[in-house]
C-alpha atoms as a printed R data frame, in Angstrom:
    type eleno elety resid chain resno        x       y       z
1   ATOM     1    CA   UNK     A     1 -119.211  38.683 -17.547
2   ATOM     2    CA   UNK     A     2 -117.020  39.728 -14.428
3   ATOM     3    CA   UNK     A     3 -115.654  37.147 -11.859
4   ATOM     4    CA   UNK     A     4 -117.312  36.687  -9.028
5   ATOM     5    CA   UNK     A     5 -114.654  38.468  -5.943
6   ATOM     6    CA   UNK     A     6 -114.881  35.121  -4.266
7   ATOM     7    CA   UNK     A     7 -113.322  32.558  -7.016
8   ATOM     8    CA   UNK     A     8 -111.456  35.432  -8.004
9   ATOM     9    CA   UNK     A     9 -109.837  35.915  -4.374
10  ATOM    10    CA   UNK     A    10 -109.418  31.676  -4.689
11  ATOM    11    CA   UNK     A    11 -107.673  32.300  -8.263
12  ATOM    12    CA   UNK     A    12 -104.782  34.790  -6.849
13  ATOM    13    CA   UNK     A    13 -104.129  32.988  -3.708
14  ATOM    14    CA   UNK     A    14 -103.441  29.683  -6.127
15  ATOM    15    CA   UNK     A    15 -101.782  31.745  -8.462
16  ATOM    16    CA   UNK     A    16  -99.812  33.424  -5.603
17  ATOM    17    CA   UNK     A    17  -99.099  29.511  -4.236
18  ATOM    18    CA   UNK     A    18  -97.793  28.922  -7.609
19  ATOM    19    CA   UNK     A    19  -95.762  31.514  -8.219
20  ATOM    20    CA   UNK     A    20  -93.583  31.164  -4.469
21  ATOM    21    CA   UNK     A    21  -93.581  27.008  -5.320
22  ATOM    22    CA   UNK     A    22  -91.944  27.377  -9.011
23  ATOM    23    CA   UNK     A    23  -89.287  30.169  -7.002
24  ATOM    24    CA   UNK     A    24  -88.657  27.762  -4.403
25  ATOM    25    CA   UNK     A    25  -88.118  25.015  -6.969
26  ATOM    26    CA   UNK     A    26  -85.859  27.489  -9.417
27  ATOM    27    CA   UNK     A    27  -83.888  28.216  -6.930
28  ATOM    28    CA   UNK     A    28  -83.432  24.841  -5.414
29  ATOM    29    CA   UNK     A    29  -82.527  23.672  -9.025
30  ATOM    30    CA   UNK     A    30  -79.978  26.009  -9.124
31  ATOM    31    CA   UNK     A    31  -78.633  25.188  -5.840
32  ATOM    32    CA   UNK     A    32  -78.177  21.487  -7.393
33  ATOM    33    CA   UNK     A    33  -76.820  22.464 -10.981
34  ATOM    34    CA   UNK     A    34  -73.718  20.831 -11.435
35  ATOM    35    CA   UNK     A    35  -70.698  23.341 -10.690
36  ATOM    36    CA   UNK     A    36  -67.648  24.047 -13.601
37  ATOM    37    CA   UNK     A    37  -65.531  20.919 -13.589
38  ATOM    38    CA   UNK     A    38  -62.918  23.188 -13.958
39  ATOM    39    CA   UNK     A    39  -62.209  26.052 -11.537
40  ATOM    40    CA   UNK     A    40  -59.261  28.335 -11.569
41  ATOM    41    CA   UNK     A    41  -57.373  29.949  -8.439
42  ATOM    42    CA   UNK     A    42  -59.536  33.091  -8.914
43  ATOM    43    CA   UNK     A    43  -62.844  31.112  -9.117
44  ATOM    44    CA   UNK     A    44  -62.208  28.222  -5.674
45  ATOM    45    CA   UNK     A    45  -61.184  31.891  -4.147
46  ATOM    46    CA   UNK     A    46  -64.434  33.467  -4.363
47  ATOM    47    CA   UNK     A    47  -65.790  30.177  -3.082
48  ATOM    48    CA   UNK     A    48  -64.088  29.099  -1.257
49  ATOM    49    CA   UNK     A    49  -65.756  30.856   2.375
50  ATOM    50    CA   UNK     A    50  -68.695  28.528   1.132
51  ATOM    51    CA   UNK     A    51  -70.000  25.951   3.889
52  ATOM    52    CA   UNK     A    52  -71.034  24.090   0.966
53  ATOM    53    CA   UNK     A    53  -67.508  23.536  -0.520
54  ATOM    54    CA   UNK     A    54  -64.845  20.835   0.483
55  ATOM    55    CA   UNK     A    55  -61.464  21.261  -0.799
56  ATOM    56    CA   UNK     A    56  -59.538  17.519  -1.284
57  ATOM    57    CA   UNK     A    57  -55.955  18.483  -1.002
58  ATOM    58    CA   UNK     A    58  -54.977  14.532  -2.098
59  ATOM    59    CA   UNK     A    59  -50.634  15.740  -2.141
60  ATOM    60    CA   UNK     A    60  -48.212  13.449   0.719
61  ATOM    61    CA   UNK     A    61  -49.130  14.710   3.901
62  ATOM    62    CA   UNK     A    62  -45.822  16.213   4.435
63  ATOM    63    CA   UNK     A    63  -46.473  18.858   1.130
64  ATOM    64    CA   UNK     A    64  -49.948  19.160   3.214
65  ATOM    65    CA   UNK     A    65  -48.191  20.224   5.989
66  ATOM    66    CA   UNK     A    66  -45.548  22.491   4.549
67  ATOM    67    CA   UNK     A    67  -49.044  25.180   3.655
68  ATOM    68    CA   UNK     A    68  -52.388  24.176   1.650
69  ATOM    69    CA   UNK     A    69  -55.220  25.848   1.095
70  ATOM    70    CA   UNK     A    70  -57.202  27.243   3.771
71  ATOM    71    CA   UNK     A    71  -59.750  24.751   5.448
72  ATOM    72    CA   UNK     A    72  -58.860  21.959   3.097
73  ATOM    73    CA   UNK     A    73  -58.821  18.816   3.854
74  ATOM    74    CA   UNK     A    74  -55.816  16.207   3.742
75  ATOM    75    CA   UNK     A    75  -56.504  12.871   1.752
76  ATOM    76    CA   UNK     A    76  -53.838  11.485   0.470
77  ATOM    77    CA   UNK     A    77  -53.909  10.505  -3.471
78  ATOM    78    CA   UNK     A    78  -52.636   6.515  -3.059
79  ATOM    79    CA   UNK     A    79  -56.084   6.474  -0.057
80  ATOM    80    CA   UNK     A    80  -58.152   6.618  -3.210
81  ATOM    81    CA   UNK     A    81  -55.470   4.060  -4.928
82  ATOM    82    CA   UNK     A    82  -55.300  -0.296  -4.579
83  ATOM    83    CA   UNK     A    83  -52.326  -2.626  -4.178
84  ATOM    84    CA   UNK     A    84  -48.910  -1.956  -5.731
85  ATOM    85    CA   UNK     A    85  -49.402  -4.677  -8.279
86  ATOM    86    CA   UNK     A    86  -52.509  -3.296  -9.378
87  ATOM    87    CA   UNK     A    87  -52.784   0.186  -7.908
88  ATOM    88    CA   UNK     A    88  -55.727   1.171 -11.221
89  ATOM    89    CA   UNK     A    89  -57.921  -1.279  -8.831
90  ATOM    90    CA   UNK     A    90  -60.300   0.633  -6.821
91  ATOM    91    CA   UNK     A    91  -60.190   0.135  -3.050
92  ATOM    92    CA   UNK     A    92  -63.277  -1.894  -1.255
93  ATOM    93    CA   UNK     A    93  -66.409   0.170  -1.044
94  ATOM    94    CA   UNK     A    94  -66.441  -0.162   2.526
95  ATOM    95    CA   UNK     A    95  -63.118   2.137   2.605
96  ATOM    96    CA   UNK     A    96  -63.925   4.368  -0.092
97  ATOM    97    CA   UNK     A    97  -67.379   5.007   2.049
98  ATOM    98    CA   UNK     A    98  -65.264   5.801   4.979
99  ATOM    99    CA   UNK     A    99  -63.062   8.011   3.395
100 ATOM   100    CA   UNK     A   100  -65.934  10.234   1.880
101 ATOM   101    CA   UNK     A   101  -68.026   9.959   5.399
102 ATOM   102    CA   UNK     A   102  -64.941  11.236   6.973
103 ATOM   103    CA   UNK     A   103  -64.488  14.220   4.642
104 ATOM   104    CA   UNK     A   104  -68.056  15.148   5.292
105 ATOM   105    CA   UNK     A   105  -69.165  14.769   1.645
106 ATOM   106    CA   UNK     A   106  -72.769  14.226   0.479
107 ATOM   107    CA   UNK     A   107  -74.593  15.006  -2.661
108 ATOM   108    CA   UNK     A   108  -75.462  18.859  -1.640
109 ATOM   109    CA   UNK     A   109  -71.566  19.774  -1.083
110 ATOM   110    CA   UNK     A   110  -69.469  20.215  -3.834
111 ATOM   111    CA   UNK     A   111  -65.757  18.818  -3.624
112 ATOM   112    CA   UNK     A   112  -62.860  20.336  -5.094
113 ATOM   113    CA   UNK     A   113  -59.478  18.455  -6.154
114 ATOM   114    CA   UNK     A   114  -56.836  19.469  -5.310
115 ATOM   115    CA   UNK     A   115  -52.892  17.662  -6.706
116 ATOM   116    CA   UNK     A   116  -49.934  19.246  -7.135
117 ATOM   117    CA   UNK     A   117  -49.951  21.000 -10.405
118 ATOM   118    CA   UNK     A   118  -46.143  19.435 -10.612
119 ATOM   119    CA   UNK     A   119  -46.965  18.259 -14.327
120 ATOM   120    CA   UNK     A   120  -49.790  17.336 -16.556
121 ATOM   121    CA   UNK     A   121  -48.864  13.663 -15.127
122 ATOM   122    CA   UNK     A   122  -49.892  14.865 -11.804
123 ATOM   123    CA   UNK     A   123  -53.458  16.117 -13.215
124 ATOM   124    CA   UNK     A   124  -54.080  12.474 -13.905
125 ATOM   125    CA   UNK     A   125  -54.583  12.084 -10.072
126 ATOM   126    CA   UNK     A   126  -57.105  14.717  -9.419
127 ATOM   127    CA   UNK     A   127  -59.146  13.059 -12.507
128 ATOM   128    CA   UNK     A   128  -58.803   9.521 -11.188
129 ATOM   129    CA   UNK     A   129  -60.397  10.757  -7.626
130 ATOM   130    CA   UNK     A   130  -62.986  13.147  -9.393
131 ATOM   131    CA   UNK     A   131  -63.766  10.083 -11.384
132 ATOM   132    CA   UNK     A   132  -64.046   7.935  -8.054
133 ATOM   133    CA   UNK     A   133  -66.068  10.173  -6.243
134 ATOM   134    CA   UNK     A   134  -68.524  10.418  -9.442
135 ATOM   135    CA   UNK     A   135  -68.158   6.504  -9.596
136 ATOM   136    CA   UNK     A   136  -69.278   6.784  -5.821
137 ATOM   137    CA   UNK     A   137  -72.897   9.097  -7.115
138 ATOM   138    CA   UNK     A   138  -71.537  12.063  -6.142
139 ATOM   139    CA   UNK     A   139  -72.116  14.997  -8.628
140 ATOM   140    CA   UNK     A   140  -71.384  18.491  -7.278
141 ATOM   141    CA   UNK     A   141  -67.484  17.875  -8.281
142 ATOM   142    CA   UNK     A   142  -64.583  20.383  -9.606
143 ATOM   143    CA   UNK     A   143  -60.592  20.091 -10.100
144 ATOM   144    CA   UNK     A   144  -58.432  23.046  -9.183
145 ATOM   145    CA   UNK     A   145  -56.675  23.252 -12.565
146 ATOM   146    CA   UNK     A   146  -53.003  23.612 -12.118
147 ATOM   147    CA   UNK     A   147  -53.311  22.693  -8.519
148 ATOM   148    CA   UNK     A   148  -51.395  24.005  -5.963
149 ATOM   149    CA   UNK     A   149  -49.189  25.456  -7.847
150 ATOM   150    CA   UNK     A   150  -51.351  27.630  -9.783
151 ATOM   151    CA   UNK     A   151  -52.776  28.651  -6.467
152 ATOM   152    CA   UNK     A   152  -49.428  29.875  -5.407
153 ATOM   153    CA   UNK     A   153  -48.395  31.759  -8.872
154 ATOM   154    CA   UNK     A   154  -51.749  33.460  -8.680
155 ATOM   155    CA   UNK     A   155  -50.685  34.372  -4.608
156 ATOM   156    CA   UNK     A   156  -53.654  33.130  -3.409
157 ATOM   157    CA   UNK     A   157  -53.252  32.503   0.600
158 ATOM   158    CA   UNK     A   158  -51.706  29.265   1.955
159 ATOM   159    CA   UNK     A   159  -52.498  28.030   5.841
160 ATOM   160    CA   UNK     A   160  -50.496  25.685   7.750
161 ATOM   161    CA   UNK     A   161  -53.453  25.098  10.549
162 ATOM   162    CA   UNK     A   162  -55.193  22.054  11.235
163 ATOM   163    CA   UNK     A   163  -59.075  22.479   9.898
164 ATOM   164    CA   UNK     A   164  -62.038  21.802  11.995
165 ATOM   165    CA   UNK     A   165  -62.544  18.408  10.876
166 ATOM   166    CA   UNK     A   166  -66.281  17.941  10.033
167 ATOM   167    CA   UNK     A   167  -69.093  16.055  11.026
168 ATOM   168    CA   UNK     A   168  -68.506  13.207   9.523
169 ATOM   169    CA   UNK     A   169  -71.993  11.904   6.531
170 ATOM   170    CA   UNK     A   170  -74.022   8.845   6.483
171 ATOM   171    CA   UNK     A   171  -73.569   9.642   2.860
172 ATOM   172    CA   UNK     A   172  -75.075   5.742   1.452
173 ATOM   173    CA   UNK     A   173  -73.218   5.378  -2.267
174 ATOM   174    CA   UNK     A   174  -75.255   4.711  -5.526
175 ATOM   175    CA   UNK     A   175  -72.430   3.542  -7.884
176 ATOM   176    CA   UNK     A   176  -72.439   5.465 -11.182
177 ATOM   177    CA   UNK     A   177  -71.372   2.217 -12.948
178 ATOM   178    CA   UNK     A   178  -72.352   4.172 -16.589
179 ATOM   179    CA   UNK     A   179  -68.545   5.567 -16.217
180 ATOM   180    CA   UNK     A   180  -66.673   1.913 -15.088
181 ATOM   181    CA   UNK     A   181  -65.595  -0.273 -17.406
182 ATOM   182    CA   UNK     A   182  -64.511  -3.929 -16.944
183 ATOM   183    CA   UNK     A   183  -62.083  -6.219 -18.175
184 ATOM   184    CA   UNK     A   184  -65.002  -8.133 -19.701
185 ATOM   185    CA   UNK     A   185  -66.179  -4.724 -21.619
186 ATOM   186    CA   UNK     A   186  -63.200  -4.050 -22.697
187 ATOM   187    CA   UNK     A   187  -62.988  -7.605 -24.399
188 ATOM   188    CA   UNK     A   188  -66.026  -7.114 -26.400
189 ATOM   189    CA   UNK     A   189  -64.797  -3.860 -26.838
190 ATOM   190    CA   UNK     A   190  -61.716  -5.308 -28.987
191 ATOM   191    CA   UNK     A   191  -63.733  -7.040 -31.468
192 ATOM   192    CA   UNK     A   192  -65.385  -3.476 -32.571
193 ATOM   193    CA   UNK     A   193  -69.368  -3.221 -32.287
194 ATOM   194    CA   UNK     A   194  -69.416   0.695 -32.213
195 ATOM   195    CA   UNK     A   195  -66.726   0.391 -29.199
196 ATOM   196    CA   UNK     A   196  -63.494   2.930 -29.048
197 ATOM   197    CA   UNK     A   197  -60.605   1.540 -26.953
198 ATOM   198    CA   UNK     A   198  -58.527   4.554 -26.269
199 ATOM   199    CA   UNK     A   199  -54.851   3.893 -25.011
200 ATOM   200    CA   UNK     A   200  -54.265   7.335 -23.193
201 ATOM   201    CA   UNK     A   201  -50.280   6.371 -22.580
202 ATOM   202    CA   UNK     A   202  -47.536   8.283 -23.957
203 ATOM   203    CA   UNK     A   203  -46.626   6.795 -27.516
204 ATOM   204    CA   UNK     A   204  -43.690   4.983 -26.804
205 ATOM   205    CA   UNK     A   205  -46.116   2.687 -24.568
206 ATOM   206    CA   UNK     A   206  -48.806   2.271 -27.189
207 ATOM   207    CA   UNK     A   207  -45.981   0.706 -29.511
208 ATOM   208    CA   UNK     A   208  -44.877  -1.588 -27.544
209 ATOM   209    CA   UNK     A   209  -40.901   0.215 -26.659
210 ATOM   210    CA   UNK     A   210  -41.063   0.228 -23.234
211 ATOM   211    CA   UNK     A   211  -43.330  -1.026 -20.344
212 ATOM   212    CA   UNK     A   212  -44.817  -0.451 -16.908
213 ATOM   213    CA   UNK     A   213  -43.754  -2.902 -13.924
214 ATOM   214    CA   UNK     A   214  -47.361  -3.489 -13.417
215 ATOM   215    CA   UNK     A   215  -47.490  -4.773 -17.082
216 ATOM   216    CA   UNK     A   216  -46.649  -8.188 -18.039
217 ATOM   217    CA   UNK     A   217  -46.221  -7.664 -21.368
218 ATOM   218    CA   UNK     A   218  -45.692  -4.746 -23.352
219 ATOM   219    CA   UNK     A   219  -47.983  -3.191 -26.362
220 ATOM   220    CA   UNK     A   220  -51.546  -1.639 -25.924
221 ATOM   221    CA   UNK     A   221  -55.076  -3.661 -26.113
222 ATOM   222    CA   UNK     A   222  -56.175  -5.259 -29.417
223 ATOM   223    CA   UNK     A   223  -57.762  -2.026 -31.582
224 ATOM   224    CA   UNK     A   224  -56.631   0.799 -29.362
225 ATOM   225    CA   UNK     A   225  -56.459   4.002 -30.466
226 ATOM   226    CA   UNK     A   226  -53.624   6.051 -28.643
227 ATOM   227    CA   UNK     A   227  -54.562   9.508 -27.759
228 ATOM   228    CA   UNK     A   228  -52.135  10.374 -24.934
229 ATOM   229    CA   UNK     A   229  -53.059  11.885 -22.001
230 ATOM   230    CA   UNK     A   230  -50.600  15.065 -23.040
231 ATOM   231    CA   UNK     A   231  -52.864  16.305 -26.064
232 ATOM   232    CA   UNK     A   232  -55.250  17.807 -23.548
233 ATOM   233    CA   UNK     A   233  -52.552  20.363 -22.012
234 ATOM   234    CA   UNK     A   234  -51.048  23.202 -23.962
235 ATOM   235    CA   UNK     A   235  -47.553  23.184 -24.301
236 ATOM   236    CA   UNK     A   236  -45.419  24.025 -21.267
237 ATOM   237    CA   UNK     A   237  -48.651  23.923 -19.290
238 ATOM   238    CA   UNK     A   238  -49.926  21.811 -16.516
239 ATOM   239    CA   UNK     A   239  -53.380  23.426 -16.912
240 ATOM   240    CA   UNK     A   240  -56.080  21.481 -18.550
241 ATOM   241    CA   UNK     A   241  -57.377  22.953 -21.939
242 ATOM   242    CA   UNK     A   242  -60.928  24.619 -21.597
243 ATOM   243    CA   UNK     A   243  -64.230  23.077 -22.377
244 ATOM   244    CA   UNK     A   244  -63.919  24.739 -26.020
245 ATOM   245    CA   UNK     A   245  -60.521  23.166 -26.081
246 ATOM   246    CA   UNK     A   246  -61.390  19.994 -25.502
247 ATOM   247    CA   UNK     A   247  -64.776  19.966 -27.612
248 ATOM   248    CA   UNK     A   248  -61.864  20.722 -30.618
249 ATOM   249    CA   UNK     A   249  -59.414  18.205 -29.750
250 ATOM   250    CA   UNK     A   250  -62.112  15.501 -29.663
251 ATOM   251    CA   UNK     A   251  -63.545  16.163 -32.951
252 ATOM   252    CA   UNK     A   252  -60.078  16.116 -34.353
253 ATOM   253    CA   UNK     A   253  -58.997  12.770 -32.856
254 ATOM   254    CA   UNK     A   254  -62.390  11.145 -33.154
255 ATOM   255    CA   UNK     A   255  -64.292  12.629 -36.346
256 ATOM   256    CA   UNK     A   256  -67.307  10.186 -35.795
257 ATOM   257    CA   UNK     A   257  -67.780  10.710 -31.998
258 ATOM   258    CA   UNK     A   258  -70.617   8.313 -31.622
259 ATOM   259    CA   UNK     A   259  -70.597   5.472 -30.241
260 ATOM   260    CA   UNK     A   260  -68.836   4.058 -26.849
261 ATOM   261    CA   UNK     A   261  -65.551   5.044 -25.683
262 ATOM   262    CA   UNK     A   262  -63.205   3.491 -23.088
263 ATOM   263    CA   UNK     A   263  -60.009   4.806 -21.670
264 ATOM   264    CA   UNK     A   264  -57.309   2.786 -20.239
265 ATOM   265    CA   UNK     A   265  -53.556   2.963 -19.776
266 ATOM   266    CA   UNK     A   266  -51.027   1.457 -17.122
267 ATOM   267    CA   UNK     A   267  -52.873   1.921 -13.883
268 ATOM   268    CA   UNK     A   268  -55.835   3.885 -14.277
269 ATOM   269    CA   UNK     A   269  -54.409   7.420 -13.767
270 ATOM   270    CA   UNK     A   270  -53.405   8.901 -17.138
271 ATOM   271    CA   UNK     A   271  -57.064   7.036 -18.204
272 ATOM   272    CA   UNK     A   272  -58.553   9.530 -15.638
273 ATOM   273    CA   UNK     A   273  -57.183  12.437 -17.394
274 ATOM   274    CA   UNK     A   274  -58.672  11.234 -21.578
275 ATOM   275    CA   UNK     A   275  -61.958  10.275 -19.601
276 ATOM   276    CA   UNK     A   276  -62.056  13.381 -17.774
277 ATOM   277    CA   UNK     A   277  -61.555  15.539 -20.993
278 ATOM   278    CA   UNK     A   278  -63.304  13.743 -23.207
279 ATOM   279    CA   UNK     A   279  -66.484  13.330 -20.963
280 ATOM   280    CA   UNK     A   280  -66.559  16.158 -18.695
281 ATOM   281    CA   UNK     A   281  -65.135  19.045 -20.811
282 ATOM   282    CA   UNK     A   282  -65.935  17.787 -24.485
283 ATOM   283    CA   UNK     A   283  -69.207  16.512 -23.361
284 ATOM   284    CA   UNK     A   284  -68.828  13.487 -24.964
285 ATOM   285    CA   UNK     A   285  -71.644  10.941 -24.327
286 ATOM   286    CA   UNK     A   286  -70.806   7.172 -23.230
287 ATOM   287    CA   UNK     A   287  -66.890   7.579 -22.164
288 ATOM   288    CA   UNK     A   288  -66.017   4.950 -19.872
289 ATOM   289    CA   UNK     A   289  -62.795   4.324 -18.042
290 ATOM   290    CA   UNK     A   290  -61.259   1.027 -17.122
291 ATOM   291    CA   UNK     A   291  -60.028   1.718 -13.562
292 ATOM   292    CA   UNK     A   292  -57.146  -1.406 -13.224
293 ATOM   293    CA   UNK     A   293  -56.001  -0.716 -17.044
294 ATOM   294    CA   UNK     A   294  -52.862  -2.868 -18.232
295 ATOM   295    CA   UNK     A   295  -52.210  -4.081 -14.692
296 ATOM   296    CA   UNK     A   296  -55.486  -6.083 -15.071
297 ATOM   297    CA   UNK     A   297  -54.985  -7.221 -18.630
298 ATOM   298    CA   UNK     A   298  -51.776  -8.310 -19.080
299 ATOM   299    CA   UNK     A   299  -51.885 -10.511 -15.948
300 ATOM   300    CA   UNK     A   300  -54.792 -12.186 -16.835
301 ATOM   301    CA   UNK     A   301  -55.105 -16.148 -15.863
302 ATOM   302    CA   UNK     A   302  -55.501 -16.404 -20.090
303 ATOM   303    CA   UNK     A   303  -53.878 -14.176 -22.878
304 ATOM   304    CA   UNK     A   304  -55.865 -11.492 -23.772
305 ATOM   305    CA   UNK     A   305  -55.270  -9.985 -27.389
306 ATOM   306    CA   UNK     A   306  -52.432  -7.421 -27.609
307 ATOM   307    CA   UNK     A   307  -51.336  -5.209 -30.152
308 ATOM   308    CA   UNK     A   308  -47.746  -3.747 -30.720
309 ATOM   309    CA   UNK     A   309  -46.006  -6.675 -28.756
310 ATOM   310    CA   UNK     A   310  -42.381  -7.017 -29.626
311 ATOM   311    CA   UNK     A   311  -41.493 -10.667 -30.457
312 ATOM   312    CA   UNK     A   312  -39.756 -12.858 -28.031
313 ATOM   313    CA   UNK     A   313  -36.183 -12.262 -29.283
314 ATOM   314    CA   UNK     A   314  -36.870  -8.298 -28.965
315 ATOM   315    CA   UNK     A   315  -38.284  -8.791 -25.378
316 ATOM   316    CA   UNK     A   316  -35.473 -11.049 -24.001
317 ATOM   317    CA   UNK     A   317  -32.854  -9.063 -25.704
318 ATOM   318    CA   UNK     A   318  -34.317  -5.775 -23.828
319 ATOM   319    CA   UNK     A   319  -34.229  -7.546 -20.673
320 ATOM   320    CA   UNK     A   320  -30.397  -7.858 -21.040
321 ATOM   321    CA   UNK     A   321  -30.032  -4.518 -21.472
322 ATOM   322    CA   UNK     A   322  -31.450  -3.623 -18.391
323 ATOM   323    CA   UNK     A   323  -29.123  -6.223 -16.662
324 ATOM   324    CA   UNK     A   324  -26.022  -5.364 -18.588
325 ATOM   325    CA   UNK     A   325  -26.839  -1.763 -19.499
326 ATOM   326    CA   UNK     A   326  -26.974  -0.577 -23.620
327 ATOM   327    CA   UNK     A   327  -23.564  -1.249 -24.475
């Protein structure tokens, strides 16, 4: 039996309704997907004429000065940083808040770090501010990999003029505390329970040979695992291994990647770089960094355990040889 033409004129226009809503929302979707946490020199180029994109250029203002990359913005990598005795410890909210309202971030504008390049040392600082601004809610984050210099081997432009600064947000944070991890976590953390403690310092640290000055005591947390922060960079690279990479390196180090992960190291910056591998390029679920590290730990008001610490005789008789030199 036909359709009456009335209902039937009713049934397109809701259909037609439908049809433009379900565009709208596909393509407002997209707008939101989360971009490549990852871009190269070719891919910021293209864009980078976006109004939606904020480059972070967080190098000394001087380097700033001497040429960046057009329209970014200066921000300085120890403004994301705390005190020299604990520099891992993240700044008070109200500052961090400032900083990002000043930059003119909010969730729909995607931020791009941008460090040196110098070394794979230095990619530990874009991480720890990708990782802060995340921590912060933020979402719509990538890292220029190889920074700045990458950007200049690939001869992409350079700018020595002042940007427009821009209006600054009333971006309100919603802490992403899923990624922090405390000193408390990391406790329970060392008595097992499914929890992976991951030292990301170079070897020599994880043993217990040598020592930050933020460190009271050398040796790694009780259980660690050391993966250092180096694995995740070819050799004689400063670029970051791709997502594929990184999915490969994980399942070597960690055959049974369940469970809950945690990254630490001196001060919170060659963490960044194991936490940002092994969450936002292997995909790894539950990777957690602990942002004041060894700093934190060691200086506790009690002992916390310690693996890999050198006994007293070793420790004083290293202490002369930094007074009296090796011989």
């Amino acid at each position: 039996m036909p359709i009456p033409c009335a209902p039937r004129a009713i049934i397109m226009r809701i259909l037609a309704i439908l049809s433009a809503w379900l565009i709208a929302f596909a393509a407002q979707a997209g707008a939101q997907a989360a971009p490549s946490p990852i871009l190269s020199p070719d891919e910021l180029k293209a864009v980078l004429s976006s109004p939606s994109v904020t480059v972070i250029d967080i190098r000394p203002p001087a380097d700033y000065l001497q040429g960046h990359i057009p329209g970014a913005l200066s921000a300085p990598y120890g403004s994301w940083r705390g005190p020299a005795n604990s520099p891992g410890t993240l700044p008070p909210l109200d500052k961090l808040t400032a900083q990002v309202r000043k930059l003119g971030l909010a969730p729909e504008r995607h931020a791009v770090v941008v460090s040196s390049g110098a070394d794979v040392t230095d990619f530990g600082a874009a991480a720890r501010v990708y990782w802060t601004l995340k921590y912060l809610g933020l979402t719509q984050l990538s890292i220029l990999n190889g920074g700045m210099q990458a950007w200049q081997q690939a001869q992409q432009p350079l700018s020595q003029d002042a940007p427009a600064q821009p209006a600054p947000s009333r971006y309100e944070p919603r802490l992403n505390t899923a990624i922090k991890a405390t000193q408390a976590d990391v406790l329970a953390g060392t008595t097992g329970g499914g929890t992976r403690l991951i030292d990301a310092r170079p070897k020599n640290f994880f043993e217990g040979l040598v020592k930050a000055p933020t460190a009271s005591v050398p040796g790694t947390i009780h259980g660690a695992t050391n993966v250092p922060h180096s694995v995740w960079f070819a050799p004689g690279s400063t670029q970051i291994v791709s997502a594929a990479e990184a999915r490969a390196i994980a399942a070597r180090e960690f055959p049974d990647a369940g469970g809950d992960n945690i990254a630490f190291c001196n001060t919170g910056h060659w963490a960044a770089t194991d936490w940002f591998a092994l969450s936002e390029l292997a995909g790894l679920p539950h990777v957690r960094m602990y942002p004041e590290s060894l700093a934190d730990w060691t200086n506790a008001d009690q002992a916390l355990p310690m693996d890999n610490v050198p006994g007293r005789a070793s420790q004083i008789s290293e202490k002369f040889k930094k007074l009296f030199g090796n011989s």
